[in-house]
Each structure stands twice: as structure tokens, then as C-alpha cells.
XYZ file of C-alpha atoms in Angstrom:
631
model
C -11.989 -5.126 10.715
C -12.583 -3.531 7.767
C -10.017 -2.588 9.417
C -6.835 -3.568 8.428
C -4.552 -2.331 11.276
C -1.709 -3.910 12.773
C 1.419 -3.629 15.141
C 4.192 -4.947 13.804
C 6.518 -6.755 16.131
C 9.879 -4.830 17.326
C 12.417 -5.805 15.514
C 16.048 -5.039 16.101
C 17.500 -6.530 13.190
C 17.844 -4.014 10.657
C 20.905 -1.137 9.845
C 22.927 -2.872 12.986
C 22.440 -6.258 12.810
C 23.130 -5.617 8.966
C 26.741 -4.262 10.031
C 27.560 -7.576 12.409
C 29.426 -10.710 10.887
C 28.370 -13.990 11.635
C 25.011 -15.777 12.307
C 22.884 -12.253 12.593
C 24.602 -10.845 9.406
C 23.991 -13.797 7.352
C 20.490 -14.331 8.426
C 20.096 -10.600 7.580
C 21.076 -11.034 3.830
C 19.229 -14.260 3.913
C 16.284 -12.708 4.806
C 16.533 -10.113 2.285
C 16.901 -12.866 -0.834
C 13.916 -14.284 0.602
C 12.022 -11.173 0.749
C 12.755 -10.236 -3.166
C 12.028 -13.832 -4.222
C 8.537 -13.548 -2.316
C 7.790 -10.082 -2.958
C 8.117 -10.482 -6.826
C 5.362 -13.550 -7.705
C 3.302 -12.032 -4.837
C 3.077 -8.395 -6.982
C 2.679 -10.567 -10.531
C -0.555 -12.485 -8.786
C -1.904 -9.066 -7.561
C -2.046 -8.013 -11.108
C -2.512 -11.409 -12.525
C -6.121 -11.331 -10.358
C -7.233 -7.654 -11.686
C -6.700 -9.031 -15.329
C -8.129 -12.196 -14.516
C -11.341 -10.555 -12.934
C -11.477 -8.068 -15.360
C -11.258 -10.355 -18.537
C -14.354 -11.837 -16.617
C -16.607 -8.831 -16.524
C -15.634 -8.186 -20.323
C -16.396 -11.176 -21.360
C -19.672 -11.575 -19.733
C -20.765 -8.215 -19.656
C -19.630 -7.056 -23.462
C -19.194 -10.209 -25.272
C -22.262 -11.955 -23.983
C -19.772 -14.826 -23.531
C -18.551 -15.552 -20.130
C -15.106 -16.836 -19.295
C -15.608 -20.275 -18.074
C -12.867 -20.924 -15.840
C -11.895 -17.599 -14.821
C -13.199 -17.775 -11.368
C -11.164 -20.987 -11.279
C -8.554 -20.035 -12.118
C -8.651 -16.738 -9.715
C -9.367 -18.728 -6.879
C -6.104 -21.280 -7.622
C -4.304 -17.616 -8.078
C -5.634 -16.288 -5.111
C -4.654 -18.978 -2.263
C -1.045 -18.493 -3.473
C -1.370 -15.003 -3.567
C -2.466 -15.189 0.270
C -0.151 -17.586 1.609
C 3.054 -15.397 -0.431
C 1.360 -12.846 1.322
C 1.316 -14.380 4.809
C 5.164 -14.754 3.577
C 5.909 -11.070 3.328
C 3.832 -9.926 6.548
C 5.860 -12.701 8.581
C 8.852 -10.613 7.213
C 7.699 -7.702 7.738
C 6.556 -8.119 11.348
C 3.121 -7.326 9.771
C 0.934 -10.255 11.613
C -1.987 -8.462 13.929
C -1.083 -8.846 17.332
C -2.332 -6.944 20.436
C 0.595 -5.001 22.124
C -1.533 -3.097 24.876
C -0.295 -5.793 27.238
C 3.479 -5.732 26.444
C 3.452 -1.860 25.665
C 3.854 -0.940 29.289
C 6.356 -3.405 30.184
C 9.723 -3.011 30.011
C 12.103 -2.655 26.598
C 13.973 -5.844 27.863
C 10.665 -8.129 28.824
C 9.399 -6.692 25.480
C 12.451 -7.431 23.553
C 12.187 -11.107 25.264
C 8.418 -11.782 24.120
C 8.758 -10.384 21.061
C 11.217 -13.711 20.872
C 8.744 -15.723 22.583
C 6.476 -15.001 20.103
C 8.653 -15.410 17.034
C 9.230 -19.328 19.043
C 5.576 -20.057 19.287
C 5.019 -19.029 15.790
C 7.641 -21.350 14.702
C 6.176 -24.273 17.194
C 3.186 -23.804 14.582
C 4.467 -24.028 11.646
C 6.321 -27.293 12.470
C 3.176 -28.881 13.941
C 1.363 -28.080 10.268
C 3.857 -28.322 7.947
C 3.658 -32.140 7.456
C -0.222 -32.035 7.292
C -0.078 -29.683 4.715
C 1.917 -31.763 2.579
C -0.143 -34.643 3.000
C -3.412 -32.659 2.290
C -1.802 -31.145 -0.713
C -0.694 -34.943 -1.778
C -4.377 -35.601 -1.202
C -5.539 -33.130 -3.166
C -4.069 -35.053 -6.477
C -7.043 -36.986 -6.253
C -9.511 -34.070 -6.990
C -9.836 -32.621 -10.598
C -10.939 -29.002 -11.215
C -14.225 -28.773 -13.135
C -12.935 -26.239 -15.336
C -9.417 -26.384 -16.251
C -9.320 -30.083 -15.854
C -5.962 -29.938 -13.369
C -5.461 -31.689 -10.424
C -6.033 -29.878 -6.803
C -2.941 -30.003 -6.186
C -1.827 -26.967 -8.312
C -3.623 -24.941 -6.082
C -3.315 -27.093 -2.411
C 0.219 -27.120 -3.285
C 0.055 -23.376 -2.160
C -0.338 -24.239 1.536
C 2.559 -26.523 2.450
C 5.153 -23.964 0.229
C 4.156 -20.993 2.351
C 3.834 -22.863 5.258
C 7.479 -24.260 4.686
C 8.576 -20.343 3.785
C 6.978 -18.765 6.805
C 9.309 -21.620 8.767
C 12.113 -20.175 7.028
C 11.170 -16.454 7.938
C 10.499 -17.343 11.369
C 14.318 -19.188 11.769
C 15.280 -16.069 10.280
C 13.408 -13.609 12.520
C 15.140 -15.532 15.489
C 17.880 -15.438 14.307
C 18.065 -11.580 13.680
C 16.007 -10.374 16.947
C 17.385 -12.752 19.288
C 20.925 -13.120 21.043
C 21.996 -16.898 21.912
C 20.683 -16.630 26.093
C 17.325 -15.583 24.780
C 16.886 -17.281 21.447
C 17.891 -21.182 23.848
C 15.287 -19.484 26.876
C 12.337 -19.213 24.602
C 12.609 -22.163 22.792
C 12.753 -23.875 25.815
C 9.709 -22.420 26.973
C 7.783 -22.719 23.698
C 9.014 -26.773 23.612
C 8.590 -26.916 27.465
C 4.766 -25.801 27.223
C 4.306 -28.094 24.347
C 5.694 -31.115 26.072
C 3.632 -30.405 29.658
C 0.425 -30.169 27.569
C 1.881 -33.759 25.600
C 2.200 -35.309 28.864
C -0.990 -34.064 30.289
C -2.732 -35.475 27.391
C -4.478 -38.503 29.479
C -6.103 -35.837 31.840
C -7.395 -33.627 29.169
C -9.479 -36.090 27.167
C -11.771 -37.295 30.259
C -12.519 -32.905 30.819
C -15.259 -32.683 27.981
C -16.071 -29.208 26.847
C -13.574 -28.084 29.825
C -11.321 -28.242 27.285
C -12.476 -25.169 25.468
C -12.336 -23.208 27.970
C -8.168 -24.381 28.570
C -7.985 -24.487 24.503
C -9.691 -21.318 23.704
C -9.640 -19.032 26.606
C -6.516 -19.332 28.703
C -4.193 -20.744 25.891
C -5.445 -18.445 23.170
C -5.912 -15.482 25.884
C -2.370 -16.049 27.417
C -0.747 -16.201 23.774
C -2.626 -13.125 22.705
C -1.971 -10.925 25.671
C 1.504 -12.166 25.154
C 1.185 -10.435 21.950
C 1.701 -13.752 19.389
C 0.234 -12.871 16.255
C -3.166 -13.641 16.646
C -3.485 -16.371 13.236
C -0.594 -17.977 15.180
C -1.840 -18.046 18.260
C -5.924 -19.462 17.107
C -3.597 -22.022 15.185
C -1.566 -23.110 17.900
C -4.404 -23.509 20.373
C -6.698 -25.315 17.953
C -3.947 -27.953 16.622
C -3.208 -28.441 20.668
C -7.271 -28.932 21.082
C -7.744 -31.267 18.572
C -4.788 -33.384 19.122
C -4.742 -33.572 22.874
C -8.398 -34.035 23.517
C -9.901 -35.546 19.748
C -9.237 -38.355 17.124
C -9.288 -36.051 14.965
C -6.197 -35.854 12.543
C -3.936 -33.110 11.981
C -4.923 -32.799 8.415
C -8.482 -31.449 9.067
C -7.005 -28.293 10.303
C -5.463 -27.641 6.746
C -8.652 -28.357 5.382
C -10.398 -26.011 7.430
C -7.517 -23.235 6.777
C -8.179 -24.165 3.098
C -11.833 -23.733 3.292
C -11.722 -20.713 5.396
C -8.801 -18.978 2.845
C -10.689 -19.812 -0.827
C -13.746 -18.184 -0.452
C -13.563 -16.315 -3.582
C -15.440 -13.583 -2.007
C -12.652 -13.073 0.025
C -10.531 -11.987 -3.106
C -12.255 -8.247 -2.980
C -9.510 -8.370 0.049
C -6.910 -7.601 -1.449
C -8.058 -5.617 -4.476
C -9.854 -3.233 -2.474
C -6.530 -2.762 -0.093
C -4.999 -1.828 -3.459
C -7.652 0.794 -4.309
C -7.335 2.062 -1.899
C -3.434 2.850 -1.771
C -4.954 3.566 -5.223
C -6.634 6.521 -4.714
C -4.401 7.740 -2.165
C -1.725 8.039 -4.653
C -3.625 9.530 -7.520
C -4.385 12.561 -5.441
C -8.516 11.460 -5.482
C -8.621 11.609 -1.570
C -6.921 14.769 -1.659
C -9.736 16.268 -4.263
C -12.537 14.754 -2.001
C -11.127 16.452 1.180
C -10.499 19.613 -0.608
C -14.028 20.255 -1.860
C -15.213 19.304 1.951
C -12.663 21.720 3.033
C -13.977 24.536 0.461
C -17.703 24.280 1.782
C -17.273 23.631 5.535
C -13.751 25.697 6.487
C -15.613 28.679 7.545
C -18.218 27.038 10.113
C -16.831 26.225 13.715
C -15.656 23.350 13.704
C -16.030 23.024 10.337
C -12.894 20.642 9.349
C -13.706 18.369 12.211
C -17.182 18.148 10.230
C -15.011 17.741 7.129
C -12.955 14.614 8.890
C -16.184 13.149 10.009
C -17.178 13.167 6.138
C -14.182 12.804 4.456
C -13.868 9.123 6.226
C -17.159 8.377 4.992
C -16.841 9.284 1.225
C -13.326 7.623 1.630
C -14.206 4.681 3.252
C -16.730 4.372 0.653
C -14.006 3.783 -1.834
C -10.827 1.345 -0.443
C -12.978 -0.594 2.507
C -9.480 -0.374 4.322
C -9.525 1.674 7.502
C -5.340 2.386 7.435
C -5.616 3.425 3.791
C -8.521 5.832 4.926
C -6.924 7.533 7.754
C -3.449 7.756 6.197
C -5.609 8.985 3.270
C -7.593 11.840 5.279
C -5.300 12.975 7.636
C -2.243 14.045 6.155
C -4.207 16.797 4.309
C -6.382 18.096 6.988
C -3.842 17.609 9.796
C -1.546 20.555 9.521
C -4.388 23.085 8.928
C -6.664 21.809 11.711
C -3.423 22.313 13.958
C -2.891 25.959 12.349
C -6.787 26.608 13.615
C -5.347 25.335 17.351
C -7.240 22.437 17.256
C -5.502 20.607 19.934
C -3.398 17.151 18.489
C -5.333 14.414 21.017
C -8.681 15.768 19.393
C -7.442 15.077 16.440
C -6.483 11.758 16.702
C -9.384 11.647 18.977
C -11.477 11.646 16.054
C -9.803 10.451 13.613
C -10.079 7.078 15.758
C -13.416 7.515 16.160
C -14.579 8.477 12.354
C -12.694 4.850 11.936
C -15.086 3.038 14.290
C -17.861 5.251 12.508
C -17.254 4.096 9.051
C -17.369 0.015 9.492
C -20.376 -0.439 7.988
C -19.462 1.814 4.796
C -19.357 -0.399 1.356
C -17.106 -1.874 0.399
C -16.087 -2.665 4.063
C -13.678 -5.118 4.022
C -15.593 -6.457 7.290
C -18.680 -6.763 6.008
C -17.137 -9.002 2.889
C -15.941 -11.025 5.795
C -19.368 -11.371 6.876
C -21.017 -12.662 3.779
C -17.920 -14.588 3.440
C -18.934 -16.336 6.203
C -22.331 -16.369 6.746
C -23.646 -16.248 3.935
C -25.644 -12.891 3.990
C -26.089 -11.075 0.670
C -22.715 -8.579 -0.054
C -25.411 -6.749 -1.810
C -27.705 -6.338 1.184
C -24.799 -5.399 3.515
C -23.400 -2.574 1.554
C -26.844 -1.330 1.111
C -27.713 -1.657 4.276
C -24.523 -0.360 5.829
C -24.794 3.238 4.387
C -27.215 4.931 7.041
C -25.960 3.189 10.210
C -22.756 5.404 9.109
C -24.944 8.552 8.597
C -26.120 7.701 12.172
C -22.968 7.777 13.878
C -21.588 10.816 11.728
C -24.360 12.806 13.048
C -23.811 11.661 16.869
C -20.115 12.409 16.377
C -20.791 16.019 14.481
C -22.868 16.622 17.795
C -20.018 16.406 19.836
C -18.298 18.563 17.316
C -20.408 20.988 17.972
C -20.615 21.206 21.565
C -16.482 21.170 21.767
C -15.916 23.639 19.214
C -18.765 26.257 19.133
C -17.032 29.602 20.541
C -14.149 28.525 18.444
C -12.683 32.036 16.980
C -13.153 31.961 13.106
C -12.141 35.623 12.755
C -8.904 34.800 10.509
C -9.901 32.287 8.475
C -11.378 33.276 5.094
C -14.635 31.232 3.384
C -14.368 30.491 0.078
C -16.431 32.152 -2.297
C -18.754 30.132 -5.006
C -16.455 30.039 -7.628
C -14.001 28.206 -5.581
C -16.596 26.426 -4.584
C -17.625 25.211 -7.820
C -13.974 24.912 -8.579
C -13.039 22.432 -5.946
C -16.296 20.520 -6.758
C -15.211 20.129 -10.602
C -12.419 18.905 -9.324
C -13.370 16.630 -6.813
C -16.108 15.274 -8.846
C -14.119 12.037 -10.508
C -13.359 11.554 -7.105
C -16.855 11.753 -5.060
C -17.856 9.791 -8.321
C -16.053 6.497 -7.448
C -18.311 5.455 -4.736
C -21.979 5.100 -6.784
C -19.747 3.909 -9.623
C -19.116 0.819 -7.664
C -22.298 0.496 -6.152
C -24.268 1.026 -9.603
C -22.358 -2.113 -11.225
C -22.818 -4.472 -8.709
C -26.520 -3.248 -8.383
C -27.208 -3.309 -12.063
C -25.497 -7.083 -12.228
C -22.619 -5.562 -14.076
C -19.786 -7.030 -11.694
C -20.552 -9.234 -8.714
C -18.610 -8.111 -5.430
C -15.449 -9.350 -6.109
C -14.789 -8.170 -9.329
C -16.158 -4.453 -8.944
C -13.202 -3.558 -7.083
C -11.465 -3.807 -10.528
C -13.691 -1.432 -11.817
C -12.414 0.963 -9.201
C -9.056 -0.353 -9.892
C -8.843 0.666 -13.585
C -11.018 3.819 -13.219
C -8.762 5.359 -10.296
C -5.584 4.251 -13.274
C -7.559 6.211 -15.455
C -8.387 9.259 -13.173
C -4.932 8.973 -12.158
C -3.270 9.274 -15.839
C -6.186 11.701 -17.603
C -7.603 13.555 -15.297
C -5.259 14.280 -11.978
C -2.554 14.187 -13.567
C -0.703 11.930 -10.639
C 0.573 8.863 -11.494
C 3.788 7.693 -10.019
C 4.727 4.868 -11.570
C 7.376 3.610 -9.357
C 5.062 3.086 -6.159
C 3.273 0.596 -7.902
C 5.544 -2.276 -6.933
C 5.540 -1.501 -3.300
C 1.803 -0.709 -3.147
C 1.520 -4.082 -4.882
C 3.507 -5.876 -2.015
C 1.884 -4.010 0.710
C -1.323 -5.085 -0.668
C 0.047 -8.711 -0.769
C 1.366 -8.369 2.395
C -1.794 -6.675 4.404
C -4.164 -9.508 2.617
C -2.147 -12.284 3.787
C -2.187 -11.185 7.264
C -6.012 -11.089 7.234
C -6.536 -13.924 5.141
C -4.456 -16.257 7.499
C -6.313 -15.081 10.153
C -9.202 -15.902 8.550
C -7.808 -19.672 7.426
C -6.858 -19.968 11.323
C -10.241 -18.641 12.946
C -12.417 -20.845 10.523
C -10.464 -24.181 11.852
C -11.058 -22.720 15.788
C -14.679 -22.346 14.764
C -15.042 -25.670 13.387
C -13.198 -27.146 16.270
C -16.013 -25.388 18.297
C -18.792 -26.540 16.398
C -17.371 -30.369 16.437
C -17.698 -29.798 20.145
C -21.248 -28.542 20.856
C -20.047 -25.468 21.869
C -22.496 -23.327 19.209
C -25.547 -25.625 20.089
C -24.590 -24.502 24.173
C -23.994 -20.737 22.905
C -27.186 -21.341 21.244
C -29.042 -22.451 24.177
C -27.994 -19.770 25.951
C -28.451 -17.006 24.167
C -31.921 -17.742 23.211
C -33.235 -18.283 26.283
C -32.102 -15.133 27.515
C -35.086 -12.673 28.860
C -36.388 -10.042 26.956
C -36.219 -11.331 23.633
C -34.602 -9.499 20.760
C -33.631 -6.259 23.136
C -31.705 -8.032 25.406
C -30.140 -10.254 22.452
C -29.081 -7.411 21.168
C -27.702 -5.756 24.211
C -25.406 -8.795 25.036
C -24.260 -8.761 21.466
C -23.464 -5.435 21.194
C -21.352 -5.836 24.926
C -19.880 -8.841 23.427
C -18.448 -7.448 20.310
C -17.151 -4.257 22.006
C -15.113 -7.105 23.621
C -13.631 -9.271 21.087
C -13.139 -5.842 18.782
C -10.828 -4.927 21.494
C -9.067 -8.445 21.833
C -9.171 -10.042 18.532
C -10.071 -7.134 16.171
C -12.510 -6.884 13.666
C -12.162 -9.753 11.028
C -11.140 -12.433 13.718
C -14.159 -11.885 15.634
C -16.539 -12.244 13.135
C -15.055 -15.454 11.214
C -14.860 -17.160 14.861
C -17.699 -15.967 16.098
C -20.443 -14.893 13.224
C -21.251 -18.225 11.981
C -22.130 -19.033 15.561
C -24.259 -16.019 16.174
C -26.018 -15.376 13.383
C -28.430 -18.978 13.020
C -29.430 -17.963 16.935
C -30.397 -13.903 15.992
C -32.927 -15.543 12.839
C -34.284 -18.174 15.585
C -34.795 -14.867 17.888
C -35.959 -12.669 14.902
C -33.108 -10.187 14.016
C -32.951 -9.654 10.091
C -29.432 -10.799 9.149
C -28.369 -7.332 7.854
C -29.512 -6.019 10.746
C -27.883 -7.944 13.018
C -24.843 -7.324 11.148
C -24.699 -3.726 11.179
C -24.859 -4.171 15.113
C -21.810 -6.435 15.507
C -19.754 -4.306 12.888
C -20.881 -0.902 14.919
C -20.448 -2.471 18.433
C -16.879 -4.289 17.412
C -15.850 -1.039 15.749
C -15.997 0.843 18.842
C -13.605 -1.473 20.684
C -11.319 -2.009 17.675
C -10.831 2.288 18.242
C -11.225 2.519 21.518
C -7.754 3.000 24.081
C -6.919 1.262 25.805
C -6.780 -1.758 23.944
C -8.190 -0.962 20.564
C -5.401 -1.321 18.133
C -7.175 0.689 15.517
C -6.779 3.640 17.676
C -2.850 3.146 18.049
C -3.002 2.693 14.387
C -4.807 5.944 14.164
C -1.679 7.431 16.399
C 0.702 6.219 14.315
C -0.537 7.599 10.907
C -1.332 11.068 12.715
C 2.005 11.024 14.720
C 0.466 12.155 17.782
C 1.603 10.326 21.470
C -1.553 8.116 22.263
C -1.496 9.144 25.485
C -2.739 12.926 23.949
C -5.975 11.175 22.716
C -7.193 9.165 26.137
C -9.120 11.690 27.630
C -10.669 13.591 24.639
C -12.055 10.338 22.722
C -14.298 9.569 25.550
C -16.903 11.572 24.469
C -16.644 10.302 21.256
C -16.929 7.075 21.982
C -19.981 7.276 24.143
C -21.674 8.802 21.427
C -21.034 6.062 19.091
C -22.375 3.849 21.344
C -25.232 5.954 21.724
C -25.528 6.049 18.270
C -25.173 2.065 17.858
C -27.989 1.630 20.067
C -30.364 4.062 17.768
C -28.971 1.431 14.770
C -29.747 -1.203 17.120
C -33.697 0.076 18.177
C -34.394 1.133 14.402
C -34.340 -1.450 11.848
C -34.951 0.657 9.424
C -31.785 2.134 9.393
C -30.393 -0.939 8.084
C -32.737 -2.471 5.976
C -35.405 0.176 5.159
C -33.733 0.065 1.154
C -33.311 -3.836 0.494
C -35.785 -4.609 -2.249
């Protein structure tokens, strides 16, 4: 997902555990030591990668002489800025999970998975923790071409936060769980593990059978159970290989490595800190306000303004939380003075969410090139009109909903507000071709021209707006480290399940299949956009494509599909069931930022989402839309 969301796990270990002696009191404080001794290096490398990047653009771009081993030295930087990161979100209760199963259930059967799934998460991190060391220890072997330092430097990264996360997670159970139910799940976390151990001799004979125990029930059970998702594609994939392979535990570090240090991947994190950025600078505010200013009058017109304030928005962070907690806040309380009714709004706010995937810099659509080698370039070129697209099928429904609304009280704004609101907003609205023009023009490749937006929203901030608190820096820095590491050890966890299912034959099968399929590239595309409405409602955004888009895209080039094509049809289609209720955790995200009951929101986003489906099947018919401006 370019989107970012998550739902943090309950946890009931804060003000009153705090007051408590014994065990829950001192894993409290213990907890809290850890956090600050995490927290702190994490913020340093978040900076430490905007200088590094930055230096690099300088130096190549204004010097003529390019910085040799800065990209080496980023990349070392950035796998211990996302497993610190994966530190903090384990903390924080900050790992994506899916809670749609465990919402309706009782507080008590919550209460008792939520410890269930702090147990499996710790059955993980004991199975790795060894073969981390050892593949860090390996690593010695390996020099870097540029710095001339062992591998280890950097590998070391893995086993540390691997060994912190245990920590956290001892913690966690520790603080959540009282003795009956901390001894119950264990014993049901160990008891699974040993039942699968001793079934070992019956799995290896199955074949490919196994995938579907490995990677459907066990993965499916774990998720619906609502273990964090990295967790839970780690847990099933070390089971897989050990139970039913030769292979050794080590590979799956490698393949969490490989799948974590694409450097590509660092726009992650930067562009989650642009866009807390811009938020706090007031430039969102600006944007919305000139929307506001030329649209207020028309009915419907700040539902219109929504629908395009996510897109110029989105065109500047690439996270979906920081847009919607971005957007909404400021048109909110006037949209409710107007009597717009609170499930339409978060109604649409959900749906402008699913609407904006493909808008550059989407963090999704990094993710993609990331790992499938597609041209950033392309996608963010190509992924402007799909948007356009959708915004128009959702401003239709706008329309029909709100066109006797009564307009009689509210006053349009004349030119010269107007024109004052567009002087204003015009840093602002600015940001987006600023970032597109410099990778364009060669000036910044796609990870580094998020510092570009970095330092000129710092400079916006401090000259222009005026609104530069310097005290939110710190968090904003740890929420960025903490938001990246969740996605980035989903990514690390996904890229070892996909490479499991590649070892198998699984992708030459999936292959097979879907290219014999009748109809040709229609029907492809039909399946693919059911399928991704699917796994964006299970597994979210990013998962789905690391597990699934280096499988998919070889077979839509044997069947014809331009890549960037293809790609704006899985982002549309798996944006639709990352927002839609009732499992799409983007849209309880979108509750929770607007403050509105989710239940408000069920019937009125209906019609929303059928017309961005309708709309992702125009995308889907029309090439064009999507690559009608590559060169």
C-alpha cells in the first residue's frame, strides 16, 4: 500500500500496568529504556540518510564529482535504520495486522489473541535469531566495493534487531498478559510448533500440497488471527522450508536481506517523513484552502475539493495515513457545518485513498519497481491519469448525491481571495512537478528526490509559512522509523515466502495457468483485477505485491500487457480492497483519522466503490491511460 495503514494491537499495559509492582511494573519501565535507546539511533539514521542522499545529488549534480560510496554507505545505514525501526513498531503495537476477524469477537477472546499473537511472534524470532547470527558471521567473508569493510557492518543489523524485537516481544507479554493466559498461549504457540515437528515425516512425501498447508491455512489462520502479517509470512515460510526442504535456516535471512536492501526501497521512509513534513508546515493546509476558495460555492463543492485535495497531496508524501490525516482535519468540520452527513465523509475519504494509489511518489508503486524491476520513472508517469480517471468516476457520484444540496448560506469567494489563496498555496501545489522535474531531468534518481522535497518543505516551512515547530521533529523522525520498519519487514518476510514459492514450482504452475486462460489479455486482466481486490483486503497493499508481483508480472509480458500497464491495474484493483469495509484496513484507518464509527460509512461507500471499480476497468480497457506519455 502506498498505503501505510495499520492497527495496532490492544494493549493494556500502559497508565495501569505502570502503577502495579512486580513483573508488569518492571517490564513497563523496561520497556520504556528500551524504547529511548531505540528511538534515538533510529531518528540520527533518518537524518543521517537525507544528508547522505543529499551530499550525493550535490556532489554529482553541482560538483560534477559524484560521491563514490554514498549509496554504500546509505544502503549499510538503511538496513539498520529498518530493522531499529521494526524495533519501535514491535513497541508500539505498530506491525500491520488484519483485525476485521477479531473486531467482532469478544474483549476477553480479543484480549487472549492479542497474547496469542504476541507468542507466535516470539516463536519467530527464536526460530531466526541463530540464523541471523550465522549469516551475519558469514557475511565477514564479503568486502564492500566501496568503503572496503567487511559485510558484516551492515549484516550485523539483522541478528541485533532480531535479538531486540525478542526482547520487546518478552516485554509485550509480559505487560498485556496475566500468568493463566501468558502459560495458555505459549502452550499453544509451542504445542502447534511441536505437532507440525512431529508431523514432519508426512509432510515431505505431500509435494506442492505443502503450499497450500504452508501458505494458505497456516498463513490464513495466523492472519485472520490477527498476527502481524511479517510475522505470520515468516513463521509459515521457516515452518515450509524446514519441515518439507533441505534447505537451511539461513537462506531465509538471506532472502529477508535481499528483500530489505533494495536501495530503492529507501524513498520509504523519506517520503513517510515528507510527508508528516508537509503536514506540519501548514503546505496541506494552503493546498486545501485554495481548493476550498474556488470550489466552496458549487454543490458539493468540498467533496470535489476532498477528491482533489488527496490527489495534489498524495502527489507529495506517497503515504496514504499522512494524506488523510493531512486532508481531513481541515475540511472535516466545515463539510459537517454544510450537513454533510459523517459516514459520507469518511465514505470518501476512504475512497479518495483507494483513488490515489497510483499517484507519484506512491510508496506502492516504489514497491513495484523494487521488485520487478519496472522503471520508477515509467510508473509515476504513468500513474497520474489512472488517478484523474477515478477522480472523475468518484466526482460523478458527487454529483448525483449532492445536487439539490442548499447553498443559500454559504458565501463564494470573490477573485481577490481567489488569487489570494492561490499565492499562497502556490509553494505548496509547487512541490509535486518539483519532484517530478528532477527525477525527469536526471537531477536526482527516485530515491534521493524525496530529499529534495525534504529540504524544500524545511525551507517553505521556515521562509515562507512561517510554521516550523521544531520540537515535533523528533517524534516525526521516530514515527517515520517506526512506519518504515513495519513495511520494510514485511517486505524482508514476503520476499523469503516468494522465493520459497518459486523454489517450489509454484510460479511456473501459476504461470501455466494463467496463460492458458481464454480470452487472452481481457480475461487476464479480469482475474487480476478480482485477485488483487482480494489480497488488498487480506494482506494489504505492499505485501501483495512483493509476494505476488514478481510472479505475475513475467506471465502479463508473455500474454502482452505493458508492464506499467499492468501495474496501474493491480495498484487500482488492490486499492479498492485495501478501502473497502469490511475488511479493508485502509478504510478503518480512514475512521480513525476522521473519528467517525465505521459502522456510519458501510452503506454510503458502496457507491463509491463501485465506481472505482468501474473506473479501474476504463484504466484496464485503455492503455493509454497509463502509458500514452512514456517516451
Amino acid at each position: 500500500m502506498s498505503s501505510v495503514s495499520h492497527a495496532p494491537h490492544a494493549d493494556d499495559g500502559g497508565a495501569t500496568a505502570s502503577t502495579e509492582r512486580g513483573p508488569r511494573h518492571w517490564a513497563v519501565t523496561a520497556n520504556t529504556m528500551l524504547g529511548h535507546l531505540v528511538a534515538v539511533p533510529a531518528a540520527l539514521l533518518v537524518l543521517a540518510e537525507v544528508a547522505i542522499l543529499a551530499a550525493g545529488i550535490v556532489g554529482r549534480y553541482v560538483f560534477r564529482s559524484p560521491i563514490v560510496w554514498s549509496d554504500e554507505l546509505a544502503g549499510i545505514l538503511f538496513l539498520w535504520l529498518a530493522m531499529l525501526g521494526s524495533v519501535i513498531a514491535f513497541q508500539r503495537g505498530e506491525h500491520m495486522r488484519m483485525t476485521a476477524i477479531v473486531g467482532v469477537l469478544s474483549a476477553q477472546v480479543r484480549a487472549f489473541l492479542d497474547v496469542v499473537a504476541a507468542a507466535a511472534s516470539l516463536a519467530f524470532l527464536l526460530l531466526v535469531v541463530w540464523p541471523a547470527y550465522e549469516f551475519a558471521a558469514d557475511e565477514a567473508f564479503v568486502t564492500t566495493p566501496a568503503l572496503e569493510i567487511i559485510n558484516t557492518w551492515r549484516a550485523a543489523a539483522l541478528p541485533i534487531g532480531i535479538g531486540l524485537m525478542l526482547i520487546a516481544a518478552a516485554l509485550r507479554l509480559c505487560r498485556i498478559a496475566n500468568l493463566r493466559s501468558l502459560l495458555a498461549s505459549l502452550a499453544i504457540v509451542a504445542g502447534l510448533i511441536l505437532a507440525f515437528v512431529l508431523l514432519a515425516p508426512v509432510f515431505k512425501p505431500l509435494g506442492n500440497l505443502n503450499l497450500l498447508i504452508f501458505f494458505v491455512f497456516v498463513v490464513g489462520a495466523m492472519v485472520f488471527a490477527a498476527v502481524p502479517i511479517a510475522f505470520a509470512f515468516g513463521l509459515a515460510t521457516v515452518g515450509y522450508l524446514t519441515l518439507t526442504t533441505s534447505t537451511p535456516d539461513v537462506v531465509m535471512i538471506g532472502r529477508m536481506d535481499e528483500g530489505m536492501s533494495h536501495l530503492i526501497l529507501l524513498a520509504v521512509p523519506l517520503f513517510v517523513f515528507l510527508g508528516l513534513l508537509i503536514e506540519m508546515t501548514g503546505m496541506a493546509r494552503a493546498m486545501v484552502g485554495f481548493l476550498a476558495s474556488l470550489l466552496g460555492h458549487v454543490r458539493g463543492g468540498l467533496h470535489y475539493v476532498l477528491v482533489g485535495a488527496m490527489y495534489l497531496v498524495s502527489g507529495i508524501s506517497g503515504s496514504k495515513a499522512a494524506d488523510m490525516a493531512a486532508v481531513a482535519p481541515v475540511l472535516f468540520p466545515e463539510m459537517r457545518q454544510r450537513g454533510a452527513k459523517p459516514g459520507d465523509l469518511v465514505a470518501l475519504l476512504a475512497a479518495t485513498g483507494a483513488q490515489t494509489e497510483t499517484i507519484p511518489p506512491s510508496l506502492v508503486l516504489i514497491t513495484i519497481g523494487s521488485v520487478t524491476g519496472v522503471s520508477i520513472s515509467a510508473l509515476f508517469t504513468g500513474g497520474l491519469l489512472p488517478g484523474v480517471v477515478l477522480a472523475v468516476m468518484l466526482g460523478a457520484i458527487v454529483w448525483w448525491r449532492y445536487r439539490r444540496e442548499d447553498l443559500s448560506h454559504v458565501k463564494r469567494a470573490t477573485g481577490r481571495e481567489i488569487g489570494r489563496a492561490f499565492v499562497i498555496a502556490l509553494p505548496a501545489i509547487a512541490l509535486p512537478f518539483v519532484i517530478r522535474t528532477a527525477v525527469v531531468e536526471g537531477v536526482a534518481t527516485a530515491t534521493e528526490v524525496s530529499t529534495i522535497g525534504i529540504l524544500y518543505s524545511a525551507c517553505a516551512g521556515l521562509l515562507i509559512y512561517r510554521q516550523f515547530d521544531w520540537r515535533r521533529i523528533y517524534p516525526m523522525l521516530v514515527e517515520t522509523a517506526s512506519l518504515s520498519g513495519a513495511i520494510l519487514l514485511i517486505i524482508g518476510a514476503a520476499t523469503g515466502m516468494a522465493w520459497a514459492l518459486t523454489q517450489s514450482g509454484f510460479s511456473a504452475s501459476l504461470a501455466k495457468f494463467m496463460t492458458s486462460l481464454p480470452g487472452g489479455v481481457p480475461v487476464f486482466l479480469a482475474v487480476t483485477i478480482v485477485t488483487f481486490v482480494i489480497l488488498g483486503s487480506v494482506l494489504e497493499g505492499i505485501p501483495a505485491i512483493v509476494l505476488f508481483g514478481p510472479l505475475l508480472f513475467p506471465i502479463a509480458r508473455q500474454v502482452g500487457v505493458h508492464d506499467v500497464h499492468y501495474a496501474m491495474v493491480v495498484v487500482l484493483a488492490m486499492g479498492i480492497g485495501l478501502f473497502a469495509p469490511p475488511f479493508g484496513v485502509g478504510y478503518y484507518a480512514a475512521c480513525a483519522i476522521s473519528r467517525i464509527n465505521p459502522d456510519d460509512g458501510m452503506r454510503p461507500i458502496v457507491g463509491y466503490m463501485i465506481a472505482l471499480l468501474i473506473g479501474t476497468l476504463i484504466v484496464a480497457a485503455v492503455p493509454w491511460l497509463s502509458i500514452g506519455f512514456l517516451k
